[in-house]
Coordinates of C-alpha atoms in Angstrom, one line a residue:
M1 CA -11.0 -6.5 -3.9
S2 CA -8.6 -5.5 -1.1
D3 CA -9.9 -8.2 1.3
T4 CA -9.4 -10.9 -1.4
Y5 CA -5.9 -9.6 -2.1
S6 CA -5.1 -9.4 1.6
H7 CA -6.4 -12.9 2.4
A8 CA -4.6 -14.4 -0.6
L9 CA -1.4 -12.8 0.5
K10 CA -1.8 -13.9 4.1
D11 CA -2.6 -17.5 3.0
I12 CA 0.7 -17.6 1.0
E13 CA 2.6 -16.3 4.0
I14 CA 1.0 -18.8 6.3
K15 CA 1.9 -21.7 4.0
K16 CA 5.5 -20.5 3.7
L17 CA 5.9 -20.0 7.5
K18 CA 4.3 -23.4 8.3
N19 CA 6.9 -25.1 6.0
R20 CA 9.7 -23.2 7.7
I21 CA 8.4 -24.2 11.2
R22 CA 8.1 -27.9 10.1
K23 CA 11.7 -27.9 8.8
L24 CA 13.0 -26.3 11.9
E25 CA 11.2 -28.8 14.1
T26 CA 12.7 -31.6 12.1
A27 CA 16.1 -30.1 12.6
L28 CA 15.5 -29.7 16.4
K29 CA 14.5 -33.3 16.7
I30 CA 17.7 -34.4 14.9
V31 CA 19.7 -32.2 17.3
S32 CA 18.0 -33.6 20.3
T33 CA 18.7 -37.2 19.4
H34 CA 22.5 -36.6 19.3
S35 CA 25.0 -35.9 22.0
G36 CA 28.6 -34.8 22.5
K37 CA 30.5 -33.6 19.4
T38 CA 27.7 -34.6 17.1
E39 CA 25.2 -32.5 19.0
R40 CA 27.5 -29.5 18.9
R41 CA 28.0 -29.9 15.2
M42 CA 24.3 -30.3 14.6
R43 CA 23.5 -27.2 16.7
Q44 CA 26.0 -25.2 14.7
E45 CA 24.3 -26.4 11.5
F46 CA 20.9 -25.5 13.0
D47 CA 22.1 -22.0 13.9
H48 CA 23.4 -21.6 10.4
I49 CA 20.1 -22.8 8.8
S50 CA 18.0 -20.5 11.0
D51 CA 20.1 -17.5 10.1
T52 CA 19.5 -18.1 6.4
I53 CA 15.7 -18.2 6.9
P54 CA 14.3 -14.9 5.7
A55 CA 12.1 -14.5 8.8
P56 CA 12.6 -13.7 12.5
L57 CA 12.6 -16.9 14.6
L58 CA 12.5 -17.2 18.4
I59 CA 12.4 -20.1 20.8
T60 CA 11.3 -19.1 24.4
D61 CA 10.4 -20.9 27.5
P62 CA 6.9 -20.6 29.0
N63 CA 8.1 -17.7 31.2
G64 CA 9.1 -15.6 28.2
N65 CA 12.8 -16.1 28.4
V66 CA 14.6 -16.3 25.1
I67 CA 16.4 -19.6 24.6
F68 CA 17.2 -19.2 20.9
L69 CA 16.9 -16.5 18.2
N70 CA 18.2 -16.0 14.7
L71 CA 19.9 -13.1 13.0
N72 CA 16.7 -11.8 11.4
T73 CA 15.2 -11.4 14.9
Q74 CA 18.1 -9.2 16.0
Q75 CA 17.7 -7.1 12.8
M76 CA 14.0 -6.7 13.2
F77 CA 14.1 -5.5 16.8
G78 CA 17.4 -3.6 16.7
Y79 CA 18.9 -5.5 19.7
G80 CA 22.2 -7.2 19.9
K81 CA 22.1 -11.0 20.3
E82 CA 23.0 -10.9 24.0
D83 CA 20.5 -8.1 24.7
L84 CA 17.6 -10.2 23.5
Y85 CA 18.7 -13.1 25.8
T86 CA 18.3 -10.8 28.8
I87 CA 14.9 -9.4 28.2
K88 CA 11.4 -10.8 28.6
M89 CA 9.1 -11.4 25.7
D90 CA 6.6 -9.0 27.3
E91 CA 9.0 -6.2 26.6
L92 CA 8.7 -6.9 22.8
Y93 CA 5.0 -6.2 22.8
E94 CA 3.6 -2.6 22.5
N95 CA 1.0 -3.7 25.0
P96 CA 2.6 -6.2 27.4
G97 CA -0.8 -7.6 28.3
T98 CA -1.1 -8.9 24.8
R99 CA 1.5 -11.6 25.6
H100 CA -0.9 -13.2 28.1
V101 CA -3.7 -13.3 25.5
F102 CA -1.2 -15.0 23.1
L103 CA -0.2 -17.6 25.7
E104 CA -3.9 -18.4 26.5
K105 CA -4.7 -19.1 22.9
L106 CA -1.5 -21.1 22.4
T107 CA -2.3 -23.2 25.5
Q108 CA -5.8 -23.9 24.3
K109 CA -4.9 -24.9 20.7
G110 CA -1.3 -26.0 21.0
E111 CA -0.4 -23.8 18.0
I112 CA -1.3 -20.4 16.6
N113 CA -1.5 -19.8 12.9
G114 CA -1.7 -16.0 12.8
F115 CA -1.8 -13.9 15.9
R116 CA -1.9 -10.2 15.0
T117 CA -0.4 -7.7 17.4
N118 CA 1.9 -4.7 17.6
L119 CA 5.5 -5.3 18.5
I120 CA 8.1 -2.7 19.6
K121 CA 11.7 -2.2 18.6
K122 CA 14.6 -1.2 20.8
N123 CA 14.3 2.5 19.6
G124 CA 10.6 2.5 20.7
D125 CA 9.1 2.2 17.2
A126 CA 6.0 0.0 17.1
F127 CA 5.1 -2.1 14.0
P128 CA 2.3 -4.5 13.1
A129 CA 3.2 -8.2 13.1
I130 CA 1.7 -11.6 12.8
L131 CA 3.0 -14.5 14.9
Y132 CA 3.0 -18.2 14.0
S133 CA 3.7 -20.3 17.1
R134 CA 3.6 -23.8 18.5
W135 CA 4.8 -25.8 21.5
I136 CA 7.9 -27.9 20.9
E137 CA 10.5 -29.8 22.9
Y138 CA 13.9 -28.1 23.2
D139 CA 16.7 -29.6 25.2
G140 CA 14.2 -31.9 26.8
E141 CA 12.0 -29.0 28.0
Q142 CA 8.7 -27.6 26.8
A143 CA 9.4 -24.4 24.7
I144 CA 7.6 -22.1 22.3
L145 CA 8.8 -21.8 18.7
T146 CA 7.6 -18.5 17.1
V147 CA 8.1 -17.2 13.6
I148 CA 7.4 -13.4 13.2
H149 CA 6.2 -11.8 10.0
D150 CA 6.4 -8.0 9.8
L151 CA 3.1 -6.7 8.3
T152 CA 4.3 -3.2 7.6
Q153 CA 4.8 -3.7 3.9
V154 CA 1.6 -5.7 3.6
M155 CA -0.5 -3.0 5.3
E156 CA 1.1 -0.4 3.1
L157 CA 0.1 -2.4 0.0
E158 CA -3.4 -2.7 1.4
A159 CA -3.6 1.0 1.9
Q160 CA -2.4 1.6 -1.6
L161 CA -4.9 -0.8 -2.9
R162 CA -7.7 0.9 -1.0
Q163 CA -6.5 4.2 -2.5
I164 CA -6.6 2.8 -6.0
E165 CA -10.1 1.5 -5.4
K166 CA -11.2 5.0 -4.2
L167 CA -9.6 6.5 -7.4
E168 CA -11.5 4.0 -9.5
A169 CA -14.7 4.9 -7.8
I170 CA -14.0 8.6 -8.4
G171 CA -13.2 7.9 -12.0
T172 CA -16.5 6.1 -12.5
M173 CA -18.4 8.9 -10.8
T174 CA -16.4 11.5 -12.8
S175 CA -17.2 9.7 -16.1
G176 CA -21.0 9.8 -15.3
I177 CA -20.9 13.5 -14.3
A178 CA -18.9 14.3 -17.4
H179 CA -21.4 12.5 -19.6
D180 CA -24.3 14.5 -18.1
F181 CA -22.3 17.8 -18.3
N182 CA -21.6 17.1 -21.9
N183 CA -25.3 16.9 -22.6
I184 CA -25.8 20.2 -20.9
L185 CA -23.1 21.8 -23.0
G186 CA -24.7 20.4 -26.1
A187 CA -27.9 22.2 -25.2
I188 CA -26.0 25.4 -24.6
S189 CA -24.2 25.2 -27.9
G190 CA -27.4 24.3 -29.8
Y191 CA -29.4 27.2 -28.4
S192 CA -26.5 29.5 -29.0
E193 CA -26.5 28.5 -32.7
L194 CA -30.3 29.1 -32.9
I195 CA -29.9 32.5 -31.4
K196 CA -27.1 33.3 -33.8
L197 CA -29.4 32.4 -36.7
S198 CA -32.0 34.7 -35.3
F199 CA -29.6 37.6 -34.9
N200 CA -28.2 37.1 -38.4
K201 CA -31.4 38.2 -39.8
K202 CA -31.5 41.3 -37.7
G203 CA -27.8 42.2 -38.2
A204 CA -26.9 42.3 -34.5
H205 CA -23.1 42.1 -34.8
K206 CA -22.3 42.8 -31.2
E207 CA -24.6 40.1 -29.9
L208 CA -23.2 37.7 -32.5
T209 CA -19.7 38.3 -31.0
Y210 CA -21.0 37.4 -27.6
L211 CA -22.6 34.2 -28.9
D212 CA -19.4 33.2 -30.7
K213 CA -17.6 33.5 -27.3
I214 CA -20.3 31.2 -25.7
T215 CA -19.9 28.7 -28.6
Q216 CA -16.1 28.7 -28.3
A217 CA -16.3 28.3 -24.5
S218 CA -18.7 25.4 -24.9
D219 CA -16.4 23.7 -27.5
R220 CA -13.4 24.0 -25.2
A221 CA -15.5 22.6 -22.3
K222 CA -16.6 19.7 -24.5
N223 CA -13.0 19.0 -25.4
M224 CA -12.1 18.9 -21.7
I225 CA -15.0 16.7 -20.9
M226 CA -14.0 14.3 -23.7
Q227 CA -10.5 14.2 -22.3
M228 CA -11.8 13.4 -18.8
M229 CA -14.0 10.6 -20.1
A230 CA -11.2 9.1 -22.2
F231 CA -8.9 9.2 -19.1
C232 CA -11.6 7.5 -16.9
R233 CA -12.1 4.8 -19.5
E234 CA -8.4 4.3 -19.9
S235 CA -8.7 4.7 -23.7
E236 CA -6.4 6.5 -26.0
G237 CA -9.0 8.9 -27.3
T238 CA -9.0 10.5 -30.7
K239 CA -5.7 12.0 -32.0
E240 CA -6.0 15.0 -34.3
P241 CA -4.1 18.2 -35.0
F242 CA -4.9 21.3 -33.0
S243 CA -3.7 24.9 -32.8
L244 CA -0.9 25.6 -30.3
N245 CA -1.7 29.3 -30.7
T246 CA -5.2 28.7 -29.3
V247 CA -3.7 26.8 -26.3
A248 CA -1.2 29.6 -25.7
Q249 CA -3.9 32.2 -25.9
E250 CA -6.0 30.3 -23.4
V251 CA -3.1 30.0 -21.0
V252 CA -2.4 33.7 -21.2
N253 CA -6.1 34.5 -20.5
L254 CA -5.9 32.3 -17.5
M255 CA -2.6 33.7 -16.2
S256 CA -3.8 37.3 -16.6
K257 CA -6.4 36.6 -14.0
L258 CA -4.0 35.1 -11.6
V259 CA -1.0 37.4 -11.7
S260 CA -0.8 40.9 -10.2
E261 CA -2.3 43.8 -12.2
H262 CA 1.2 45.4 -12.2
I263 CA 2.4 42.5 -14.5
D264 CA 1.7 42.8 -18.2
I265 CA 1.7 39.6 -20.2
R266 CA 2.3 40.2 -23.9
L267 CA 1.7 37.4 -26.4
D268 CA 3.2 37.5 -29.9
L269 CA 1.8 34.8 -32.1
K270 CA 2.7 35.2 -35.8
D271 CA 2.4 32.1 -37.9
P272 CA -0.2 29.4 -37.3
C273 CA 1.1 26.5 -35.3

């Protein structure tokens, strides 16, 4: 389930980023075919468009020098615009050697539709990311256009999904255990009733009191089991009146075993509730 969700999410992101790259490439071609005032105006429009794209975008030369970046790139890495123009791309990788692997794949295929790696911010924090890159022509020179997608939220969602699946598995297991345990409690209650019938004939009042306690405890355990099974099955269960006095008494019995012996808990229950 988590793999299907993850792949579907990544496919959507890939399609979105591919569209963004195509639009930017088109804009770059338009810019490169103009000169003078027209070129400056077109570059200003390109800068404006790239800043409105909700994804970090970089254009670098083959040596890793930054030629162009948008506002989201600055915000992602925590650098000022001028700072990013003075650093090498290797410095943005948690493991600088990963940059060489990236370049090898890009050179072989001409484009990369999803290169997973860990990048690093100015403050030293590393984060998972996926890169979408291709070779382009910028100012008449070969350059690399890269769109970066931060995977932090995606991985958090994947972790939450895995946790939900674990809880579902635990719920299924709990339901099965509860069902078996309910059968055991049924046997305990049944045999208790048979013993009570036997003692009734002999008039053993003390033993009957003990058996009543066993029956009451079994009934309470059954109710708990039914609640667990109803929760695991995500059903509403059966709604019926019950005695709050009984619940209060059970709580007091539990608390009396947990608190210090120097603390005396007194319960005053008058009217049925």
